[in-house]
């Protein structure tokens, strides 16, 4: 410390000495001045030095001396000194325009003296002199902004920001300048930057909030205001902005019809606005805002239908309506109060009068205060007049008066005055149209609406008016609906929405979502109108939601009880019938019956009511009563109009059939007058009854009624029915007449080739008919590619494909891996069944039938691929879920059968996986299901196999006997049994098995030979196993003669003959060649081994060329991963026949050694290959 | 707003493509497209050229749904046999394998925070929530049965849950069922809140608006797209135009546009404010099972996948 003091002393002394030496050196003087100013704080002495320095050389240190002097004088508090300071600073700035300190000080001084124009001039001069005089730009920008010269201000401020990029003030000012210029997005960006730099810029927050509201981004605006409120919780403008932002948001919600959402937002807004009134209760605009919020709340507060609406009783309903009305009314009254306060504060504002008028009107509508005297002025009218007295030339006030007045003449006058003032006022035209419509002057009304619509197409009222107009003309139901829909979309008003539902009823759009949404919204705003609930019920019914429909009708009935009016009773009847119908459809027969009986007591049961009555009685088991009601109905049929008569006749026919049976139904139909049957619906019913009747009593009625089938769908539907009828009529006791049904469908399909209904039925029948060759035709005739699965019909195309693929694995299996389908009728181009079923499952994951078929198909695939592990796991899982599905708890025959099949699948997989206990358990489970013996056979067959694997001879024998006892209609069962019988040497009479086999095949003549061939094949195989090759050959020859074109049989025969000729019976060689050649030509997918054997035979006969050719044919018949060692070895033989011309052939792709090596690699245990290799190497 | 086709890959899979989602970008790579197909594979694609980045096998039946974790590292896929495979996107290592009875896994969705995975539980009439750290079942949100029905009643299969969605704040879960009802749950408390009515056919897809947590969009077999106030139980808008089932819906990140894929083989773009279709893309030749907007910033991308085995990428602006 001491030292620095000493240093300072030294420095001072040194400088003083220097000055003494050179008294005329200005820089030394300046240096001394600075030293005295900074270090010694003796400003007076310093100032002396600066004065001298400035005199000697004014431009020293770029006017630094003047700056110090300016500061010095400014510090001295007197008028003359400040003048002197001003001059010093001016000098300093003119010498160095970048000197922000002097510049700011100068401007401050000028500002103090109120010389604003001088200030601007100084800044402008400095800014022109140097682009780096940022202080000047900044100052200039602020000043220009202050003077409202915004576009210039923007330039200055932008320049200044380059100098001070982190100054939030500058950004804020720039934002304001942009805002005043109307460049809102730029303004938002600038404000955003300011807020970013300093989070507490409340001005920027408020202004950006205002801009957001102006631009319609209410949510962001609300956020900005909320942020502002956090910084300054007492800010009136933040409160005001937040409340108005929330109001705008709520209005947006309400325009969508989201009333509940709007109401919650408004509740919050109201709180905020109330806070605001507490902060500044003397501002009329705040009270007006509060009034606006409450008014909107009153207009949007929804009636909440509680979730358990079924439990509503009259009282609860009334109470809930009352409390809803009270809430709305309270809000409206609060709004009126707030408006009155606003008016009290600023009674010169005409629009508040109008607001009060509107609110009063709303309060009156909620209050239902009984009859004002017509002559007296109502408060709403009076207030509207008040607004007009203040601003008589405001057309909107005239419109308001026109709306609020009760006198038609005054209304018309007011609206026309409004139009005088502003001819393009769409609202006025619209209301004028409404007025004319009410007075019955349709021509004028339409003109007025057209005017309104052409001026402003986004106004809802003219659309609604037009819709009513269309409706009146009756010809254009669709147009009326469209217009009304537009009105509803523009403005979700309950009246429009109910109108929409009513129009939808007429034009058949009742199940459309728009109507549903509209009527549900209408219910929130007009719960006291019975028609609103009634329409809701109808919409629910159109969507098949009968429970909710019934609940709505009940509400409608509650609402109507409160309603005065003369036609109450007829409405009540209609609603009651609606209720009874939906109850009946919902399956609630008891309540439906109760409703009908109530109606009957009052004598109001009409045709529809009678039908419901009879139906409910029947459902409850009171058939006698039901029949008598039906008879009543029949009596009144003759007096009905066409459509309801048809419905009644259909009802009576079905009813009679169900209660008293076929004969009674036919008799009554024959008794009915012919002219009743002139409708397509009746035609269907009559035809269905006719189909069941074997004695064809209704022939004439049916043929005459079919004349009334018109549309494409109806005709194909009728063909469907006829085909089913033929099944019954041409069938025997136990079998349906499939062939005649199929024939009919084929003819019908020729006429209507794109009817998927007929196609699917044909496919189904072909599958059912169990003929050998029909499965692939069945799958081919159904149309899977249809984008939308058609409803109706017995089975879908997917189900037929799935079932067909189960029946014949070649269908839809485009790349068989391990099997060689030999039938000539395969359809290799068909889509894969497993994929198609998965596609279907993706569409309808709840469809158990498809899931079941997928399981069966996967099992087929697993069986082909020798039960690979991953497939078994999937199957296990799929089956366990399928079995746990509640569908299979049903006790229908088809469910039982599916369950049985699934259990067998599960059991089979366990068997393959070696899990014998659970295999046996499941098979036992399956065998305990109540099914015909025919099916149960297979459960026991599986048990048999399981016991065989377990070597449980006692049970084995038992199951075998059980199988023989049960018998089956399926040949394959007997064939399997035959196998097992031989394999495990089971004791029984051979004859039983064979005779049963012959017995079961009587029905299906077409395939009998094939089955017999198969059975003989098994016998042949058994002979081979017992080394009796001669008789085996005889069996095979017999089988081939029965089913001549079956390649696998021919292969067996050929191979056996080869074996025999090898043993020395050379006459068999030619037989072998014949069979094998046939087998080679037969199937689409060539069988392996056939060509190899043929080659061998040719070789034995000495034809080397044929040997080569056949051997070459053998190669591609094997899938790559399955080629046996012998094949490679044979190829080596071929390869050794080196020929130059045939170098491209397969056998020359590698050397003979390589072929042998590959053979050894595949089967290293064969000594023959090793020996050949040895020779080759040598 | 407008869609412009950028790239289309025919035969991207060997079979119908059923599911699509965007895997968000990470530090090392941009966002990728993830698709699942009937051919039992899940594939990754690099935009905008749709370069195949990898093929993931491991399912035994068709892949019905895919979902990506918001971090972009993890994804999940589910097949018809109801295995959910959770895997690392970049290495294809299996992280977890969640098992449920078949028919009880349908659509998958991670919550925006990435802590939970919601699974539409199909026939179980519930939504299953899995914890993404332990991969244990965290909660089961069941749709309550209507009053007066017994547990064995057949009607429970009508509540087959097909689709699920999280609200952007992660506090609400909505699921769509086969009978057309949409159920809303409180995710924090695991509580059923209410149903949203209006559809009467299966609701196959639903999505919350990313900017407004109350707004829910649903697509249904009744050909309509609905807009709900999910808190206030109100149907606030219905958009019609598709000629057949609406199979998939997604909202753009700015919340202004909605894309739908339908059985009528088209992709439609809807202006949410106008509540009308602004564009129809008909480049697919079979039903469109999935549409997905790329999350995050510009430029906007929309992908669609279809039964015709193709993937299409569009520019959304």
PDB file of N, CA and C in Angstrom, chain A residues 1091-1129:
ATOM      1  N   UNK A1091     -37.351 -91.393 -62.098  1.00  0.00           N
ATOM      2  CA  UNK A1091     -36.432 -91.338 -63.231  1.00  0.00           C
ATOM      3  C   UNK A1091     -35.180 -92.174 -62.975  1.00  0.00           C
ATOM      4  N   UNK A1092     -34.742 -92.172 -61.716  1.00  0.00           N
ATOM      5  CA  UNK A1092     -33.546 -92.960 -61.393  1.00  0.00           C
ATOM      6  C   UNK A1092     -33.799 -94.445 -61.653  1.00  0.00           C
ATOM      7  N   UNK A1093     -34.977 -94.894 -61.196  1.00  0.00           N
ATOM      8  CA  UNK A1093     -35.318 -96.300 -61.411  1.00  0.00           C
ATOM      9  C   UNK A1093     -35.424 -96.614 -62.904  1.00  0.00           C
ATOM     10  N   UNK A1094     -36.059 -95.655 -63.588  1.00  0.00           N
ATOM     11  CA  UNK A1094     -36.229 -95.833 -65.022  1.00  0.00           C
ATOM     12  C   UNK A1094     -34.872 -95.928 -65.708  1.00  0.00           C
ATOM     13  N   UNK A1095     -33.955 -95.100 -65.257  1.00  0.00           N
ATOM     14  CA  UNK A1095     -32.603 -95.117 -65.814  1.00  0.00           C
ATOM     15  C   UNK A1095     -31.962 -96.481 -65.596  1.00  0.00           C
ATOM     16  N   UNK A1096     -32.170 -96.968 -64.386  1.00  0.00           N
ATOM     17  CA  UNK A1096     -31.579 -98.262 -64.054  1.00  0.00           C
ATOM     18  C   UNK A1096     -32.154 -99.360 -64.955  1.00  0.00           C
ATOM     19  N   UNK A1097     -33.519 -99.279 -65.111  1.00  0.00           N
ATOM     20  CA  UNK A1097     -34.163-100.280 -65.961  1.00  0.00           C
ATOM     21  C   UNK A1097     -33.627-100.189 -67.383  1.00  0.00           C
ATOM     22  N   UNK A1098     -33.518 -98.945 -67.880  1.00  0.00           N
ATOM     23  CA  UNK A1098     -33.003 -98.754 -69.232  1.00  0.00           C
ATOM     24  C   UNK A1098     -31.588 -99.299 -69.345  1.00  0.00           C
ATOM     25  N   UNK A1099     -30.820 -99.064 -68.278  1.00  0.00           N
ATOM     26  CA  UNK A1099     -29.444 -99.566 -68.253  1.00  0.00           C
ATOM     27  C   UNK A1099     -29.420-101.076 -68.349  1.00  0.00           C
ATOM     28  N   UNK A1100     -30.330-101.709 -67.596  1.00  0.00           N
ATOM     29  CA  UNK A1100     -30.353-103.171 -67.623  1.00  0.00           C
ATOM     30  C   UNK A1100     -30.749-103.673 -69.010  1.00  0.00           C
ATOM     31  N   UNK A1101     -31.619-102.894 -69.684  1.00  0.00           N
ATOM     32  CA  UNK A1101     -32.017-103.287 -71.024  1.00  0.00           C
ATOM     33  C   UNK A1101     -30.959-102.910 -72.058  1.00  0.00           C
ATOM     34  N   UNK A1102     -29.928-102.227 -71.614  1.00  0.00           N
ATOM     35  CA  UNK A1102     -28.794-101.956 -72.484  1.00  0.00           C
ATOM     36  C   UNK A1102     -28.891-100.666 -73.270  1.00  0.00           C
ATOM     37  N   UNK A1103     -29.860 -99.815 -72.976  1.00  0.00           N
ATOM     38  CA  UNK A1103     -29.960 -98.566 -73.732  1.00  0.00           C
ATOM     39  C   UNK A1103     -29.248 -97.456 -72.974  1.00  0.00           C
ATOM     40  N   UNK A1104     -28.029 -97.174 -73.394  1.00  0.00           N
ATOM     41  CA  UNK A1104     -27.216 -96.212 -72.666  1.00  0.00           C
ATOM     42  C   UNK A1104     -27.785 -94.799 -72.782  1.00  0.00           C
ATOM     43  N   UNK A1105     -28.327 -94.498 -73.956  1.00  0.00           N
ATOM     44  CA  UNK A1105     -28.860 -93.152 -74.183  1.00  0.00           C
ATOM     45  C   UNK A1105     -30.008 -92.846 -73.229  1.00  0.00           C
ATOM     46  N   UNK A1106     -30.942 -93.834 -73.127  1.00  0.00           N
ATOM     47  CA  UNK A1106     -32.089 -93.652 -72.243  1.00  0.00           C
ATOM     48  C   UNK A1106     -31.633 -93.563 -70.795  1.00  0.00           C
ATOM     49  N   UNK A1107     -30.624 -94.342 -70.472  1.00  0.00           N
ATOM     50  CA  UNK A1107     -30.091 -94.311 -69.101  1.00  0.00           C
ATOM     51  C   UNK A1107     -29.610 -92.902 -68.760  1.00  0.00           C
ATOM     52  N   UNK A1108     -28.827 -92.354 -69.707  1.00  0.00           N
ATOM     53  CA  UNK A1108     -28.299 -91.002 -69.484  1.00  0.00           C
ATOM     54  C   UNK A1108     -29.434 -89.991 -69.334  1.00  0.00           C
ATOM     55  N   UNK A1109     -30.384 -90.066 -70.259  1.00  0.00           N
ATOM     56  CA  UNK A1109     -31.460 -89.080 -70.281  1.00  0.00           C
ATOM     57  C   UNK A1109     -32.257 -89.116 -68.977  1.00  0.00           C
ATOM     58  N   UNK A1110     -32.598 -90.316 -68.537  1.00  0.00           N
ATOM     59  CA  UNK A1110     -33.417 -90.430 -67.336  1.00  0.00           C
ATOM     60  C   UNK A1110     -32.672 -90.007 -66.082  1.00  0.00           C
ATOM     61  N   UNK A1111     -31.379 -90.353 -66.090  1.00  0.00           N
ATOM     62  CA  UNK A1111     -30.596 -89.957 -64.919  1.00  0.00           C
ATOM     63  C   UNK A1111     -30.536 -88.442 -64.814  1.00  0.00           C
ATOM     64  N   UNK A1112     -30.420 -87.818 -65.974  1.00  0.00           N
ATOM     65  CA  UNK A1112     -30.369 -86.352 -65.981  1.00  0.00           C
ATOM     66  C   UNK A1112     -31.706 -85.766 -65.494  1.00  0.00           C
ATOM     67  N   UNK A1113     -32.777 -86.461 -65.865  1.00  0.00           N
ATOM     68  CA  UNK A1113     -34.103 -85.981 -65.429  1.00  0.00           C
ATOM     69  C   UNK A1113     -34.265 -86.089 -63.912  1.00  0.00           C
ATOM     70  N   UNK A1114     -33.540 -87.017 -63.339  1.00  0.00           N
ATOM     71  CA  UNK A1114     -33.686 -87.252 -61.903  1.00  0.00           C
ATOM     72  C   UNK A1114     -33.203 -86.051 -61.084  1.00  0.00           C
ATOM     73  N   UNK A1115     -32.100 -85.461 -61.558  1.00  0.00           N
ATOM     74  CA  UNK A1115     -31.442 -84.405 -60.776  1.00  0.00           C
ATOM     75  C   UNK A1115     -32.400 -83.294 -60.310  1.00  0.00           C
ATOM     76  N   UNK A1116     -33.171 -82.668 -61.228  1.00  0.00           N
ATOM     77  CA  UNK A1116     -33.995 -81.532 -60.762  1.00  0.00           C
ATOM     78  C   UNK A1116     -35.209 -81.931 -59.938  1.00  0.00           C
ATOM     79  N   UNK A1117     -35.539 -83.213 -59.858  1.00  0.00           N
ATOM     80  CA  UNK A1117     -36.735 -83.569 -59.098  1.00  0.00           C
ATOM     81  C   UNK A1117     -36.511 -83.458 -57.589  1.00  0.00           C
ATOM     82  N   UNK A1118     -35.238 -83.406 -57.192  1.00  0.00           N
ATOM     83  CA  UNK A1118     -34.976 -83.311 -55.756  1.00  0.00           C
ATOM     84  C   UNK A1118     -34.812 -81.857 -55.325  1.00  0.00           C
ATOM     85  N   UNK A1119     -35.413 -81.468 -54.213  1.00  0.00           N
ATOM     86  CA  UNK A1119     -35.117 -80.148 -53.651  1.00  0.00           C
ATOM     87  C   UNK A1119     -33.654 -80.125 -53.191  1.00  0.00           C
ATOM     88  N   UNK A1120     -33.077 -78.955 -53.262  1.00  0.00           N
ATOM     89  CA  UNK A1120     -31.630 -78.833 -53.070  1.00  0.00           C
ATOM     90  C   UNK A1120     -31.139 -79.449 -51.767  1.00  0.00           C
ATOM     91  N   UNK A1121     -31.887 -79.170 -50.685  1.00  0.00           N
ATOM     92  CA  UNK A1121     -31.353 -79.589 -49.392  1.00  0.00           C
ATOM     93  C   UNK A1121     -31.633 -81.056 -49.095  1.00  0.00           C
ATOM     94  N   UNK A1122     -32.319 -81.743 -50.004  1.00  0.00           N
ATOM     95  CA  UNK A1122     -32.710 -83.112 -49.682  1.00  0.00           C
ATOM     96  C   UNK A1122     -32.049 -84.160 -50.561  1.00  0.00           C
ATOM     97  N   UNK A1123     -31.111 -83.744 -51.393  1.00  0.00           N
ATOM     98  CA  UNK A1123     -30.554 -84.707 -52.351  1.00  0.00           C
ATOM     99  C   UNK A1123     -29.795 -85.795 -51.619  1.00  0.00           C
ATOM    100  N   UNK A1124     -30.082 -87.038 -51.960  1.00  0.00           N
ATOM    101  CA  UNK A1124     -29.423 -88.145 -51.259  1.00  0.00           C
ATOM    102  C   UNK A1124     -28.034 -88.422 -51.853  1.00  0.00           C
ATOM    103  N   UNK A1125     -27.259 -89.176 -51.116  1.00  0.00           N
ATOM    104  CA  UNK A1125     -25.891 -89.489 -51.534  1.00  0.00           C
ATOM    105  C   UNK A1125     -25.884 -90.243 -52.860  1.00  0.00           C
ATOM    106  N   UNK A1126     -26.842 -91.134 -53.003  1.00  0.00           N
ATOM    107  CA  UNK A1126     -26.849 -91.961 -54.197  1.00  0.00           C
ATOM    108  C   UNK A1126     -26.990 -91.112 -55.457  1.00  0.00           C
ATOM    109  N   UNK A1127     -27.755 -90.030 -55.323  1.00  0.00           N
ATOM    110  CA  UNK A1127     -27.942 -89.152 -56.473  1.00  0.00           C
ATOM    111  C   UNK A1127     -26.595 -88.586 -56.931  1.00  0.00           C
ATOM    112  N   UNK A1128     -25.802 -88.133 -55.973  1.00  0.00           N
ATOM    113  CA  UNK A1128     -24.479 -87.592 -56.313  1.00  0.00           C
ATOM    114  C   UNK A1128     -23.617 -88.676 -56.971  1.00  0.00           C
ATOM    115  N   UNK A1129     -23.772 -89.857 -56.413  1.00  0.00           N
ATOM    116  CA  UNK A1129     -22.972 -90.955 -56.941  1.00  0.00           C
ATOM    117  C   UNK A1129     -23.353 -91.248 -58.389  1.00  0.00           C
TER     118      UNK A1129
END
